[in-house]
Amino acid sequence: MRSLSSRWTTIRQRIVSARLVLLCCDVDGTLARIADHPAHAQLPTGTKRLLRQLVGLPGFRVVFVSGRALADLKRIVGIQGAYYVGNHGLEMAGPSLAFTHPQARRARPRLRRLARQLSRALRDIPGALVEWKGLTVSAHWRSVPPSAHRLFHRRVEACVGSWRRRGWLRQRRGKRVIELLPPVAWDKGRAVTWLLRHLSPRGGAAGWWVIYLGDDRSDEDAFRVTNRLRGLTVFVGPRRVATAAAYWLKSPRDVQRWFSALQRAQSEAFASRREPWTGTN
């Protein structure tokens, strides 16, 4: 991976020349530091201010992509005019958009039952948290003491192993969390592709330059899709990580600094495109 700041001149030229820009951002670990409890996560004030300014620019669309439930994602971000992609792409909302994947909706009762079973199985493990997110389930072990890690994983496997083998769910790992999803061929990458088609009158990605920032395994699908579209992919976190992203930023603080430069470049590009007012009708 190359440092994003080291290529700023080239990237700035690409931003200025792009007619339409789709900025897609994961939230936890990318825009905000990962909190000990999901409910405690906060978007930095400076980052939110810059994103609001970007949302207001013509030809610029901002998308927040997360494993969080859609309602929870909107609560944390709280920026009007943006697009929200929750539950790893299974639900989306934004201007003239309300989407829930139909197969995920049908699988909801079964996964809700699993969430209850998993809560009972983990209730005596300190720090374990089972989060029912409306369409998916998360089993968090960030606050579980090291002495109980093995027990936590044994209990999760005992509870969900048979479901997985029967094809009733998909299981994937995140940062100290196990994600349990409906058995649907869907991910953040497919969600970005779907959203591009929704935003494009001709149903394709023509005219759009896509930027995707993420920090987790679940973002890799979106990195690969964005690379195929010749967009900009940015991994946020340690540099020595195997990832499909082409560029790297160290932390959410660096993301905020880059957004500041991005906002200036995009504002200048918009100002240069405006035709001078002649004062005549």
Coordinates of C-alpha atoms in Angstrom, one line a residue:
M1 CA 0.0 0.0 0.0
R2 CA 1.1 3.5 -0.7
S3 CA 0.5 6.5 1.6
L4 CA -2.5 8.4 0.4
S5 CA -0.8 11.7 1.3
S6 CA 2.2 10.9 -0.9
R7 CA -0.1 10.8 -4.0
W8 CA -2.2 13.8 -3.2
T9 CA -1.3 15.8 -6.3
T10 CA -2.3 13.0 -8.7
I11 CA -5.5 12.2 -6.7
R12 CA -6.4 15.9 -6.5
Q13 CA -6.3 16.2 -10.3
R14 CA -8.5 13.1 -10.6
I15 CA -11.0 14.7 -8.1
V16 CA -11.1 18.0 -10.0
S17 CA -11.7 16.3 -13.3
A18 CA -14.4 13.9 -12.1
R19 CA -17.9 14.9 -13.0
L20 CA -19.5 12.8 -10.2
V21 CA -17.9 11.6 -7.0
L22 CA -19.2 8.8 -4.8
L23 CA -17.5 8.9 -1.4
C24 CA -18.1 5.7 0.6
C25 CA -17.0 5.4 4.2
D26 CA -17.1 2.8 6.8
V27 CA -17.7 4.3 10.2
D28 CA -16.3 2.3 13.2
G29 CA -12.5 2.3 12.9
T30 CA -12.5 4.5 9.8
L31 CA -14.3 7.7 10.7
A32 CA -14.5 7.1 14.4
R33 CA -12.4 5.1 16.9
I34 CA -13.8 1.7 17.8
A35 CA -15.5 2.0 21.2
D36 CA -15.6 -0.6 23.9
H37 CA -19.4 -0.8 23.5
P38 CA -21.1 -0.2 20.2
A39 CA -23.5 2.4 21.8
H40 CA -20.6 4.6 22.9
A41 CA -19.2 5.2 19.4
Q42 CA -19.1 8.9 18.3
L43 CA -18.3 10.6 15.1
P44 CA -15.7 13.4 15.7
T45 CA -17.2 16.9 15.5
G46 CA -14.6 18.0 12.9
T47 CA -15.2 15.0 10.7
K48 CA -19.0 15.5 10.8
R49 CA -18.6 19.1 9.9
L50 CA -16.4 18.3 6.8
L51 CA -18.8 15.6 5.7
R52 CA -21.8 17.9 5.9
Q53 CA -19.9 20.3 3.6
L54 CA -19.1 17.6 1.1
V55 CA -22.7 16.4 1.1
G56 CA -23.8 19.9 0.1
L57 CA -21.5 20.1 -3.0
P58 CA -23.0 19.5 -6.5
G59 CA -21.9 16.3 -8.1
F60 CA -20.8 14.8 -4.8
R61 CA -22.5 12.0 -2.9
V62 CA -21.5 10.7 0.5
V63 CA -22.4 7.1 1.6
F64 CA -21.9 5.7 5.0
V65 CA -21.4 1.9 4.9
S66 CA -21.5 -0.2 8.1
G67 CA -22.3 -3.5 9.7
R68 CA -24.5 -1.5 12.1
A69 CA -28.3 -1.6 11.8
L70 CA -29.5 1.2 9.6
A71 CA -31.3 3.1 12.4
D72 CA -28.2 2.9 14.6
L73 CA -26.0 4.1 11.7
K74 CA -28.2 7.1 11.1
R75 CA -28.3 7.9 14.8
I76 CA -24.5 8.0 15.0
V77 CA -23.8 9.9 11.8
G78 CA -26.9 12.2 11.6
I79 CA -26.1 13.9 8.4
Q80 CA -29.1 14.8 6.1
G81 CA -28.8 14.3 2.4
A82 CA -26.3 11.4 2.7
Y83 CA -26.9 7.8 1.9
Y84 CA -26.8 5.1 4.5
V85 CA -25.9 1.4 4.0
G86 CA -26.5 -0.7 7.1
N87 CA -26.1 -4.3 8.0
H88 CA -23.3 -5.0 5.5
G89 CA -25.5 -3.7 2.7
L90 CA -28.7 -5.6 3.5
E91 CA -30.6 -2.3 4.1
M92 CA -30.1 1.2 2.6
A93 CA -31.7 4.6 2.9
G94 CA -31.1 8.1 1.4
P95 CA -32.8 10.7 -0.8
S96 CA -35.5 8.8 -2.7
L97 CA -34.2 5.5 -1.4
A98 CA -35.5 2.8 1.0
F99 CA -34.2 -0.7 0.5
T100 CA -34.2 -3.9 2.4
H101 CA -32.9 -7.1 0.8
P102 CA -36.0 -9.4 0.4
Q103 CA -34.2 -12.6 1.3
A104 CA -32.8 -11.0 4.4
R105 CA -36.3 -9.9 5.4
R106 CA -37.5 -13.5 5.0
A107 CA -34.6 -14.8 7.2
R108 CA -35.3 -12.3 10.0
P109 CA -37.5 -14.5 12.3
R110 CA -34.9 -17.4 12.2
L111 CA -32.0 -15.1 13.0
R112 CA -33.9 -13.4 15.7
R113 CA -34.4 -16.8 17.4
L114 CA -30.7 -17.4 17.1
A115 CA -29.9 -14.1 18.8
R116 CA -32.0 -15.1 21.8
Q117 CA -30.3 -18.5 22.0
L118 CA -26.9 -17.0 21.7
S119 CA -27.7 -14.4 24.4
R120 CA -28.6 -17.2 26.8
A121 CA -25.4 -19.2 25.9
L122 CA -23.1 -16.2 26.6
R123 CA -24.9 -14.5 29.5
D124 CA -22.5 -15.8 32.2
I125 CA -19.3 -14.7 30.3
P126 CA -18.1 -11.3 31.5
G127 CA -18.1 -8.6 28.8
A128 CA -19.8 -10.8 26.1
L129 CA -22.4 -8.8 24.2
V130 CA -24.9 -10.2 21.7
E131 CA -26.4 -7.5 19.5
W132 CA -29.6 -8.1 17.5
K133 CA -29.5 -5.7 14.5
G134 CA -32.8 -6.4 12.9
L135 CA -31.4 -8.4 10.1
T136 CA -28.1 -9.7 11.5
V137 CA -26.5 -10.7 14.8
S138 CA -23.2 -9.7 16.3
A139 CA -21.4 -11.5 19.1
H140 CA -18.9 -9.0 20.5
W141 CA -15.9 -10.2 22.6
R142 CA -13.9 -6.9 22.8
S143 CA -14.6 -6.6 26.6
V144 CA -14.3 -10.3 27.4
P145 CA -11.2 -11.0 29.6
P146 CA -8.5 -13.0 27.9
S147 CA -9.1 -15.9 30.3
A148 CA -12.6 -16.3 28.9
H149 CA -11.8 -16.0 25.1
R150 CA -11.6 -19.7 24.5
L151 CA -14.9 -20.3 26.3
F152 CA -16.6 -17.5 24.4
H153 CA -15.6 -19.0 21.0
R154 CA -16.6 -22.5 22.1
R155 CA -20.0 -21.3 23.2
V156 CA -20.6 -19.4 20.0
E157 CA -19.6 -22.4 17.9
A158 CA -21.8 -24.8 19.9
C159 CA -24.8 -22.4 19.3
V160 CA -24.3 -21.5 15.6
G161 CA -22.3 -24.4 14.2
S162 CA -25.3 -26.6 13.2
W163 CA -27.1 -23.5 11.7
R164 CA -24.1 -22.8 9.6
R165 CA -23.7 -26.4 8.4
R166 CA -27.4 -26.4 7.4
G167 CA -26.9 -23.3 5.3
W168 CA -29.2 -21.2 7.6
L169 CA -26.6 -18.4 8.0
R170 CA -23.3 -16.9 7.0
Q171 CA -20.6 -16.3 9.5
R172 CA -17.7 -13.8 9.3
R173 CA -15.2 -12.3 11.7
G174 CA -14.6 -8.7 12.3
K175 CA -12.5 -6.8 14.9
R176 CA -13.3 -8.8 18.1
V177 CA -16.7 -9.6 16.8
I178 CA -18.4 -12.5 15.1
E179 CA -21.0 -11.5 12.5
L180 CA -23.9 -13.8 11.8
L181 CA -25.8 -13.0 8.6
P182 CA -28.6 -14.4 6.5
P183 CA -27.6 -16.9 3.8
V184 CA -27.7 -14.2 1.1
A185 CA -25.0 -13.6 -1.6
W186 CA -24.6 -10.0 -0.6
D187 CA -21.9 -7.8 0.9
K188 CA -20.7 -4.2 1.0
G189 CA -19.2 -4.5 -2.5
R190 CA -22.5 -5.6 -4.0
A191 CA -24.3 -2.9 -2.1
V192 CA -22.0 -0.2 -3.6
T193 CA -22.6 -1.7 -7.1
W194 CA -26.4 -1.6 -6.5
L195 CA -26.3 2.0 -5.2
L196 CA -24.4 3.1 -8.3
R197 CA -27.0 1.6 -10.5
H198 CA -29.7 3.3 -8.5
L199 CA -28.0 6.7 -8.8
S200 CA -27.2 6.4 -12.5
P201 CA -30.1 7.1 -14.9
R202 CA -28.7 4.5 -17.3
G203 CA -28.1 2.0 -14.6
G204 CA -24.3 1.8 -14.6
A205 CA -21.2 3.4 -13.1
A206 CA -20.4 5.6 -16.1
G207 CA -19.4 9.1 -15.0
W208 CA -18.9 8.2 -11.4
W209 CA -15.5 8.2 -9.6
V210 CA -15.8 6.0 -6.5
I211 CA -13.7 6.5 -3.3
Y212 CA -14.0 3.8 -0.6
L213 CA -12.5 4.0 2.9
G214 CA -12.6 1.1 5.3
D215 CA -10.7 -0.7 8.0
D216 CA -12.1 -4.2 8.3
R217 CA -12.4 -7.5 6.6
S218 CA -15.9 -6.8 5.6
D219 CA -14.7 -3.8 3.5
E220 CA -12.5 -6.0 1.3
D221 CA -15.4 -6.8 -1.0
A222 CA -16.0 -3.1 -1.5
F223 CA -12.3 -2.5 -2.1
R224 CA -12.3 -5.1 -4.9
V225 CA -15.4 -3.7 -6.5
T226 CA -14.0 -0.1 -6.4
N227 CA -10.7 -1.2 -7.8
R228 CA -12.5 -2.8 -10.8
L229 CA -14.2 0.5 -11.3
R230 CA -10.8 2.3 -11.3
G231 CA -11.8 4.1 -8.2
L232 CA -9.7 5.0 -5.1
T233 CA -9.4 2.5 -2.2
V234 CA -8.1 3.5 1.2
F235 CA -7.4 1.2 4.1
V236 CA -7.4 2.8 7.5
G237 CA -5.2 1.2 10.2
P238 CA -1.8 -0.6 10.4
R239 CA 0.1 -0.5 7.2
R240 CA 1.3 -4.1 7.2
V241 CA -2.1 -5.7 6.6
A242 CA -3.1 -7.8 3.7
T243 CA -5.7 -5.8 1.8
A244 CA -7.1 -5.1 -1.6
A245 CA -6.9 -1.4 -0.9
A246 CA -4.3 0.6 -2.9
Y247 CA -3.7 3.4 -0.4
W248 CA -3.4 3.7 3.3
L249 CA -4.2 6.2 6.1
K250 CA -3.1 5.5 9.7
S251 CA -6.1 6.5 11.8
P252 CA -9.5 8.3 11.8
R253 CA -7.6 11.5 12.7
D254 CA -5.7 11.2 9.4
V255 CA -9.0 10.6 7.6
Q256 CA -10.3 13.8 9.0
R257 CA -7.2 15.7 7.7
W258 CA -7.6 14.1 4.3
F259 CA -11.3 15.1 4.2
S260 CA -10.3 18.7 4.9
A261 CA -8.0 18.6 1.8
L262 CA -10.7 16.8 -0.2
Q263 CA -13.3 19.4 0.7
R264 CA -11.0 22.3 -0.4
A265 CA -10.2 20.6 -3.7
Q266 CA -13.8 19.8 -4.5
S267 CA -15.0 23.3 -3.6
E268 CA -12.3 24.8 -5.9
A269 CA -13.3 22.4 -8.7
F270 CA -16.9 23.4 -8.4
A271 CA -16.0 27.1 -8.4
S272 CA -13.9 26.7 -11.5
R273 CA -16.8 25.0 -13.4
R274 CA -19.3 27.8 -12.7
E275 CA -20.0 30.1 -15.6
P276 CA -19.4 33.8 -14.8
W277 CA -22.5 35.8 -14.3
T278 CA -23.0 38.5 -16.9
G279 CA -25.8 40.4 -15.3
T280 CA -28.1 39.9 -18.3
N281 CA -31.2 37.8 -18.7

